[in-house]
mmCIF file of C-alpha atoms in Angstrom:
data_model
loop_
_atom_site.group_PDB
_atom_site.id
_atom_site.type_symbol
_atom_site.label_atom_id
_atom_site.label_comp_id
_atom_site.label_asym_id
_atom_site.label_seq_id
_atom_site.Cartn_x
_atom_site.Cartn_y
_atom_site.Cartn_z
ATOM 1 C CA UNK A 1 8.850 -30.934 -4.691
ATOM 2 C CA UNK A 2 8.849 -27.382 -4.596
ATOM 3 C CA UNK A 3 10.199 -26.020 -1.863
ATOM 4 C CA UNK A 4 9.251 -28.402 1.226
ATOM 5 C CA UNK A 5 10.729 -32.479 1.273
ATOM 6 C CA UNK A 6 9.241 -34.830 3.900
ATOM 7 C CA UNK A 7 11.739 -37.655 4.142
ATOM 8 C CA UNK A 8 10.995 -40.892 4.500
ATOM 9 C CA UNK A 9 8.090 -41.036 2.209
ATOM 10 C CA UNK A 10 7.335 -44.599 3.908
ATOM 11 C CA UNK A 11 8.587 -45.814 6.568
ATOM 12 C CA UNK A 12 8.182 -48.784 8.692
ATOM 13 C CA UNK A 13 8.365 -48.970 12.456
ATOM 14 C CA UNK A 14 8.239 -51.903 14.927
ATOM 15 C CA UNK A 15 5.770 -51.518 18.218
ATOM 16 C CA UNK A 16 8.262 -49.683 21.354
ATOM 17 C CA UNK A 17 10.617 -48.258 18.731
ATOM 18 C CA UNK A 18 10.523 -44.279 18.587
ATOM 19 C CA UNK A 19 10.734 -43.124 15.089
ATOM 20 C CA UNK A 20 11.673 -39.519 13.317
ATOM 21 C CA UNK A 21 10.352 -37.627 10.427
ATOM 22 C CA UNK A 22 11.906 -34.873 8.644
ATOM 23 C CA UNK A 23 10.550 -31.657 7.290
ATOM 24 C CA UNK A 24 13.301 -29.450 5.337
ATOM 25 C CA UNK A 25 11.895 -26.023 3.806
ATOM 26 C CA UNK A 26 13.694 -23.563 1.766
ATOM 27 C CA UNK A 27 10.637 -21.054 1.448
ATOM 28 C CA UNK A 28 11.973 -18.934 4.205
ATOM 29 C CA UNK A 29 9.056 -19.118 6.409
ATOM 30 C CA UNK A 30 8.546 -18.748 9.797
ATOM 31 C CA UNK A 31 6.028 -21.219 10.870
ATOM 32 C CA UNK A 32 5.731 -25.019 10.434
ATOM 33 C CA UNK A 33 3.334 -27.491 11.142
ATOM 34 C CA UNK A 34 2.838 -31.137 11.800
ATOM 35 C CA UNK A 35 -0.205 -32.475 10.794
ATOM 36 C CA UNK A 36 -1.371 -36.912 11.198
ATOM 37 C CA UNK A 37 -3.969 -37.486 8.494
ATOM 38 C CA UNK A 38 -6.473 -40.292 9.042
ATOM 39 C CA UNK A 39 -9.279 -41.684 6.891
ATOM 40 C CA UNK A 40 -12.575 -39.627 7.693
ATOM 41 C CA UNK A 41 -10.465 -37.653 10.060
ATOM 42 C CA UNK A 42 -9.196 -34.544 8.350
ATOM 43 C CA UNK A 43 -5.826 -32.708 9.196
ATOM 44 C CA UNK A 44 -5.239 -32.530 12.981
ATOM 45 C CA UNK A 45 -2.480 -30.658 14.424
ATOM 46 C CA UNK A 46 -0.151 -32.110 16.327
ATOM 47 C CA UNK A 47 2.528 -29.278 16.843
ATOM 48 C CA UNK A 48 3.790 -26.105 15.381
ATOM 49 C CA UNK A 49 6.362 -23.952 15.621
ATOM 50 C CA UNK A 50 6.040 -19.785 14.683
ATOM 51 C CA UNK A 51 9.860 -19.262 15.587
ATOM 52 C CA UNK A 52 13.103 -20.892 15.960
ATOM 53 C CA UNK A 53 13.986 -22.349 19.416
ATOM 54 C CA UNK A 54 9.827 -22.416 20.228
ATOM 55 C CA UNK A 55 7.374 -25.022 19.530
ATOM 56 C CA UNK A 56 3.188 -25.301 20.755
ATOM 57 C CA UNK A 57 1.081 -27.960 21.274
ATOM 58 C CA UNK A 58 -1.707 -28.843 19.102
ATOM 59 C CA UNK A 59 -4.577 -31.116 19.673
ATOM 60 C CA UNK A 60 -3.245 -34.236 19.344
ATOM 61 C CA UNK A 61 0.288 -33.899 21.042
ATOM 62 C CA UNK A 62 0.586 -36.638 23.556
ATOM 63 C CA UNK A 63 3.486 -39.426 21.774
ATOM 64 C CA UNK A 64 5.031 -36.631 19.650
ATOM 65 C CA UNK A 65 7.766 -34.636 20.048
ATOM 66 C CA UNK A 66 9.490 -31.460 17.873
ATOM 67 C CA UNK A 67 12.881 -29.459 17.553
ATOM 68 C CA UNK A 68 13.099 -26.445 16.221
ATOM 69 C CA UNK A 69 16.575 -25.847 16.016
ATOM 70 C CA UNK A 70 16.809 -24.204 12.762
ATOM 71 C CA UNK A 71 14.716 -22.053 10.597
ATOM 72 C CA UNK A 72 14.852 -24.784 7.762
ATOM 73 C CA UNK A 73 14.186 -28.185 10.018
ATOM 74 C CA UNK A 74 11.566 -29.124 12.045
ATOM 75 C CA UNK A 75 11.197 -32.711 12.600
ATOM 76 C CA UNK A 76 8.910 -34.712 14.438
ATOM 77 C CA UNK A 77 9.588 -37.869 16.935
ATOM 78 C CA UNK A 78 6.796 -40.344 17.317
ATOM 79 C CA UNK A 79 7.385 -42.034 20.539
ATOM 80 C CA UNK A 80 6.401 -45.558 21.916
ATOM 81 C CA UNK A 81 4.330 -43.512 23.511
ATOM 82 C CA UNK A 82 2.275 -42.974 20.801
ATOM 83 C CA UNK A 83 -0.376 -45.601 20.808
ATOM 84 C CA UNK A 84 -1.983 -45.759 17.451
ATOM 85 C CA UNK A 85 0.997 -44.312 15.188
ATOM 86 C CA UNK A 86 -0.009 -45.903 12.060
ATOM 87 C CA UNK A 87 -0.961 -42.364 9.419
ATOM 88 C CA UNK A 88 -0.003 -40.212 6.936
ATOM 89 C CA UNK A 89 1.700 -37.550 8.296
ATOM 90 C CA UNK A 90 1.902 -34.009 6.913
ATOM 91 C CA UNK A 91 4.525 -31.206 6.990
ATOM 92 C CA UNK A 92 3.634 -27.641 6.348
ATOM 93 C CA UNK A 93 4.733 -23.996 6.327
ATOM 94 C CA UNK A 94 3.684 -20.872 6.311
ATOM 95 C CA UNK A 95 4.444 -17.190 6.121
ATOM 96 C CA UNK A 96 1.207 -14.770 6.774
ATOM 97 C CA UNK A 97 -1.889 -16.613 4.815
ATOM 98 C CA UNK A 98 0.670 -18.278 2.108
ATOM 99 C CA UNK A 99 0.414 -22.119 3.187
ATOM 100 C CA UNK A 100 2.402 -24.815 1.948
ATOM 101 C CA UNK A 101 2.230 -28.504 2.228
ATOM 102 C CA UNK A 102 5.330 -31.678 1.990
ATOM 103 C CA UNK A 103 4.282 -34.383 0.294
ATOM 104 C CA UNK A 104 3.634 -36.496 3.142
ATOM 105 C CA UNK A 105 5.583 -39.702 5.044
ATOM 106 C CA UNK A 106 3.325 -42.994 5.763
ATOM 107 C CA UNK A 107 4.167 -44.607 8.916
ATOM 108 C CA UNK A 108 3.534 -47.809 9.326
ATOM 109 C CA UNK A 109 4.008 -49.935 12.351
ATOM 110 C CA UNK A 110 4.903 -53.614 11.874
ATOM 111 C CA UNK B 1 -11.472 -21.567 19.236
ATOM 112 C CA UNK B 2 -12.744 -21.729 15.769
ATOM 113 C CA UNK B 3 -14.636 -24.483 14.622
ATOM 114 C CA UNK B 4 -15.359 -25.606 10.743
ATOM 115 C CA UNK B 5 -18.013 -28.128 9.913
ATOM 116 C CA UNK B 6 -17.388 -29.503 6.150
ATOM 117 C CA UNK B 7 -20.047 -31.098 4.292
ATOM 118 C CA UNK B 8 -20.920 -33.817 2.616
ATOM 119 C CA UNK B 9 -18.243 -35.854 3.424
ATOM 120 C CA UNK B 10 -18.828 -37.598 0.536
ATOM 121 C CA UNK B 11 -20.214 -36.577 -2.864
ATOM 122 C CA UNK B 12 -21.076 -38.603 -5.920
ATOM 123 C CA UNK B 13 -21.367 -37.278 -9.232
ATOM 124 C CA UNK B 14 -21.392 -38.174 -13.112
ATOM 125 C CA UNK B 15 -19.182 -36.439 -15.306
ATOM 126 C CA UNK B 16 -20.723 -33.062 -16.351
ATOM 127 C CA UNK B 17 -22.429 -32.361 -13.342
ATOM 128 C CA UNK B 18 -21.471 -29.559 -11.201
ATOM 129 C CA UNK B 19 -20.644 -30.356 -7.539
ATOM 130 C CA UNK B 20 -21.055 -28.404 -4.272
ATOM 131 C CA UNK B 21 -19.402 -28.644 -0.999
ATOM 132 C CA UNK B 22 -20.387 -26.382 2.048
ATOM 133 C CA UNK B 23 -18.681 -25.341 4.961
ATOM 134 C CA UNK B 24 -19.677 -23.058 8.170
ATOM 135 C CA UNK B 25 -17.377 -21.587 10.806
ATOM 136 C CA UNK B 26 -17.551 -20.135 14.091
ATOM 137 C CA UNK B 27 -15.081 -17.316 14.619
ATOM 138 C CA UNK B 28 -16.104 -14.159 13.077
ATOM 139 C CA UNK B 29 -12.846 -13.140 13.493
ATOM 140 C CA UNK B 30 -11.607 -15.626 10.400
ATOM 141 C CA UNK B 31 -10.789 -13.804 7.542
ATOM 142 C CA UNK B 32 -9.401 -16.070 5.147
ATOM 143 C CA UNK B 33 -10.756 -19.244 3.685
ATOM 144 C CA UNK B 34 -8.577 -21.294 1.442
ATOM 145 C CA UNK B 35 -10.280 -24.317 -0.424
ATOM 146 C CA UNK B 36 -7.394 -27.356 -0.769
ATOM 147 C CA UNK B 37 -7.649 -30.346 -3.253
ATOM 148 C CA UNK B 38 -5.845 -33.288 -2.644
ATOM 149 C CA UNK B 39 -5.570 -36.813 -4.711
ATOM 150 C CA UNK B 40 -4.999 -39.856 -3.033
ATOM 151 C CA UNK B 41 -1.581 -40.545 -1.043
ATOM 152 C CA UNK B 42 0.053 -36.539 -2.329
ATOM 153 C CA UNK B 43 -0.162 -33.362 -0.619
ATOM 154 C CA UNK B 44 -2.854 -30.446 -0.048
ATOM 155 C CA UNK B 45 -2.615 -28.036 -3.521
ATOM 156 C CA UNK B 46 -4.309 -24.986 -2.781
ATOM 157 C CA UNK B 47 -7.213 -24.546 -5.579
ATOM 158 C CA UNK B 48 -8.526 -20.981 -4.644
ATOM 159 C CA UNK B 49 -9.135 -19.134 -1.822
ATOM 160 C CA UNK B 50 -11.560 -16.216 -1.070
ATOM 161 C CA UNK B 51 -10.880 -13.154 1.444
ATOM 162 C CA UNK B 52 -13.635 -11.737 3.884
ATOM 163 C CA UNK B 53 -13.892 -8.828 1.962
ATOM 164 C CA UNK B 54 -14.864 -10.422 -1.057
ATOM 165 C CA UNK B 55 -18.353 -11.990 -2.269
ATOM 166 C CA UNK B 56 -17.311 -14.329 -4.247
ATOM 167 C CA UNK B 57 -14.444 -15.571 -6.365
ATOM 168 C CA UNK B 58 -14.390 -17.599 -9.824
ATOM 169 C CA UNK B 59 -11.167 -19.334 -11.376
ATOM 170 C CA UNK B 60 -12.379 -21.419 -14.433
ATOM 171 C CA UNK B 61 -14.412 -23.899 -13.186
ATOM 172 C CA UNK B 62 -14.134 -23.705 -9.805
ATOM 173 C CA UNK B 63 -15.851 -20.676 -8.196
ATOM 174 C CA UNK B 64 -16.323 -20.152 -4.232
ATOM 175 C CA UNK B 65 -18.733 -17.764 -2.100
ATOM 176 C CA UNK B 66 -18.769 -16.060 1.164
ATOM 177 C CA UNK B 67 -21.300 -15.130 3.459
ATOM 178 C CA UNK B 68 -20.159 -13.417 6.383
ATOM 179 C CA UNK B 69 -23.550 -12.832 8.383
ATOM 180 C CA UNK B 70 -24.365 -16.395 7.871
ATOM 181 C CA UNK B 71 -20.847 -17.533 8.718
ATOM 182 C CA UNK B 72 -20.634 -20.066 5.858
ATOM 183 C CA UNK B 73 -18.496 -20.537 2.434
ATOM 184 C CA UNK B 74 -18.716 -22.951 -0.439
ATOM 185 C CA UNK B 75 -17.152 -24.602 -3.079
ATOM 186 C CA UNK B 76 -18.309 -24.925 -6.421
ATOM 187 C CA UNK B 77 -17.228 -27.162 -9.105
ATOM 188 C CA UNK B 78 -19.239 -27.035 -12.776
ATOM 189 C CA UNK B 79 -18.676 -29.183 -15.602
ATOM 190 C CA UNK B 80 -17.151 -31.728 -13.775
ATOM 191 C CA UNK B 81 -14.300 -34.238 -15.103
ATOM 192 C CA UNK B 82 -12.825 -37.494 -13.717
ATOM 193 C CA UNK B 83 -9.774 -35.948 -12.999
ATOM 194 C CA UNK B 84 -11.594 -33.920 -10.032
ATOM 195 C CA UNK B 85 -11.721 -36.897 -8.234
ATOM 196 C CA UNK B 86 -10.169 -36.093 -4.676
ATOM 197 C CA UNK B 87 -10.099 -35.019 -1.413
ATOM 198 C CA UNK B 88 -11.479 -31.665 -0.758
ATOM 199 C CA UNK B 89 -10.410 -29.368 2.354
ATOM 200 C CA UNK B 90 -11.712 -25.604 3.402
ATOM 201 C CA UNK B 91 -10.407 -23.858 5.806
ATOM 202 C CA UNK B 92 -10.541 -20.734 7.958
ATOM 203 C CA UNK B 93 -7.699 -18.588 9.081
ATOM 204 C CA UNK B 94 -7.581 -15.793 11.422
ATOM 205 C CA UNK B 95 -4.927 -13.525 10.680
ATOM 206 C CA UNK B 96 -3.301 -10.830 13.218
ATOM 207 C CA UNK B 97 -0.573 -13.003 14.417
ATOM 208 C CA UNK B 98 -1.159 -16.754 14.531
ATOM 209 C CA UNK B 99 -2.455 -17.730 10.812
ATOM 210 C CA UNK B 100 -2.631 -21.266 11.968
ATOM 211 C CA UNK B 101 -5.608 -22.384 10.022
ATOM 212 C CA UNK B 102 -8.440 -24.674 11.358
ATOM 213 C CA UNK B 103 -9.326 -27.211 8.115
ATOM 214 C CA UNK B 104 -12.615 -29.240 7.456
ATOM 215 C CA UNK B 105 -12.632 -32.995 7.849
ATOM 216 C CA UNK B 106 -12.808 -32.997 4.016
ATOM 217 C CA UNK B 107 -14.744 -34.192 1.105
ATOM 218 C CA UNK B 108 -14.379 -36.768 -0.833
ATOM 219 C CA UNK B 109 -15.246 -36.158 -4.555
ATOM 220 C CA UNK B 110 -16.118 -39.112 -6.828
ATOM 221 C CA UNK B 111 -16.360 -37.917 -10.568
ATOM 222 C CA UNK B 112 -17.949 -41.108 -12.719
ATOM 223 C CA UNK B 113 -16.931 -40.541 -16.124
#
């Protein structure tokens, strides 16, 4: 999956239960990204992360949270928080303009 | 911050026909405006991109143009085939630090063979 796995790639979540995703790259790249993808919506951000140990906000934080503990790894939590969870939810990284996307995890909450 | 308006949203065409889809952005300051294809339930493939110092840019079938003073860009696809059938994303980058691009809400391409 050249060079970026997204693990689950579905996974199923009951209501109040927080949930993780995982985003592994081995491009050497600085920056990641969290996307949610929704039908009609587009790609909204929900946080990235330019260096180790620091993480931003995007426009759709609130019910997420990040780690960036390592250069490789940069998962995301979706919380109970999180009120609509249900998506398709999109790694990415990047070094300068080069972009590159995971092949996506589907949450679904049951 | 920037802003990119993507449209149609969705676009119906028979095989053969060549398809267009426009975007505009706000931030004169972009310089970079990737064009990202993707079929139903994979990822984003990048498809071609275009740099502000460029007019416009031709792979194959797929082409794309810039205009800078009008602050728009645009896809176009000719001799279309079923397999173009997808999801279609620009987007606009500013580099100088950030890169973190702002995308289009997409297009959805529907190639009747």
């Amino acid at each position: 999956d050249g060079g970026i796995t997204q693990s689950p790639k579905y996974l199923f979540r009951k209501e109040g239960q927080n949930v993780t995703l995982s985003c592994e790259q081995n491009l050497n790249h600085d920056a990641m990204y969290w996307y949610r993808q929704d039908p009609g919506q587009g790609l909204r951000l929900i946080y990235y992360s330019q260096i180790v140990n620091d993480f931003q906000k995007g426009d759709i934080a609130e019910g997420y949270s990040v780690s960036r503990e390592k250069k490789e790894s940069f998962p995301l939590t979706v919380t109970s928080a999180q009120k609509n969870p249900t998506a398709f939810y999109l790694c990415a990284s990047s070094y300068s303009y080069g972009y590159t996307f995971g092949s996506g995890t589907r949450l679904t909450v049951v | 911050g920037e802003n990119v308006e993507q449209h149609p949203s969705t676009l119906s065409v028979q095989e053969g026909d060549s398809a267009v889809i426009k975007c505009t952005y706000s931030d004169s300051a972009s310089n970079y405006f990737p064009w990202y294809k993707q079929e139903l339930g994979k990822r984003p493939q990048l498809i071609i991109d275009i740099r502000s110092n460029v007019g416009e840019k031709k792979d194959q079938r797929i082409a794309v143009t810039l205009n800078k003073t009008a602050k728009h860009f645009s896809l176009h696809i000719t001799e279309t085939q079923p397999e173009d059938s997808a999801v279609y994303f620009c987007a606009a980058i500013k580099g100088g630090g950030s890169y973190i691009p702002t995308f289009g809400r997409g297009t959805s391409l529907i190639v009747h063979p």
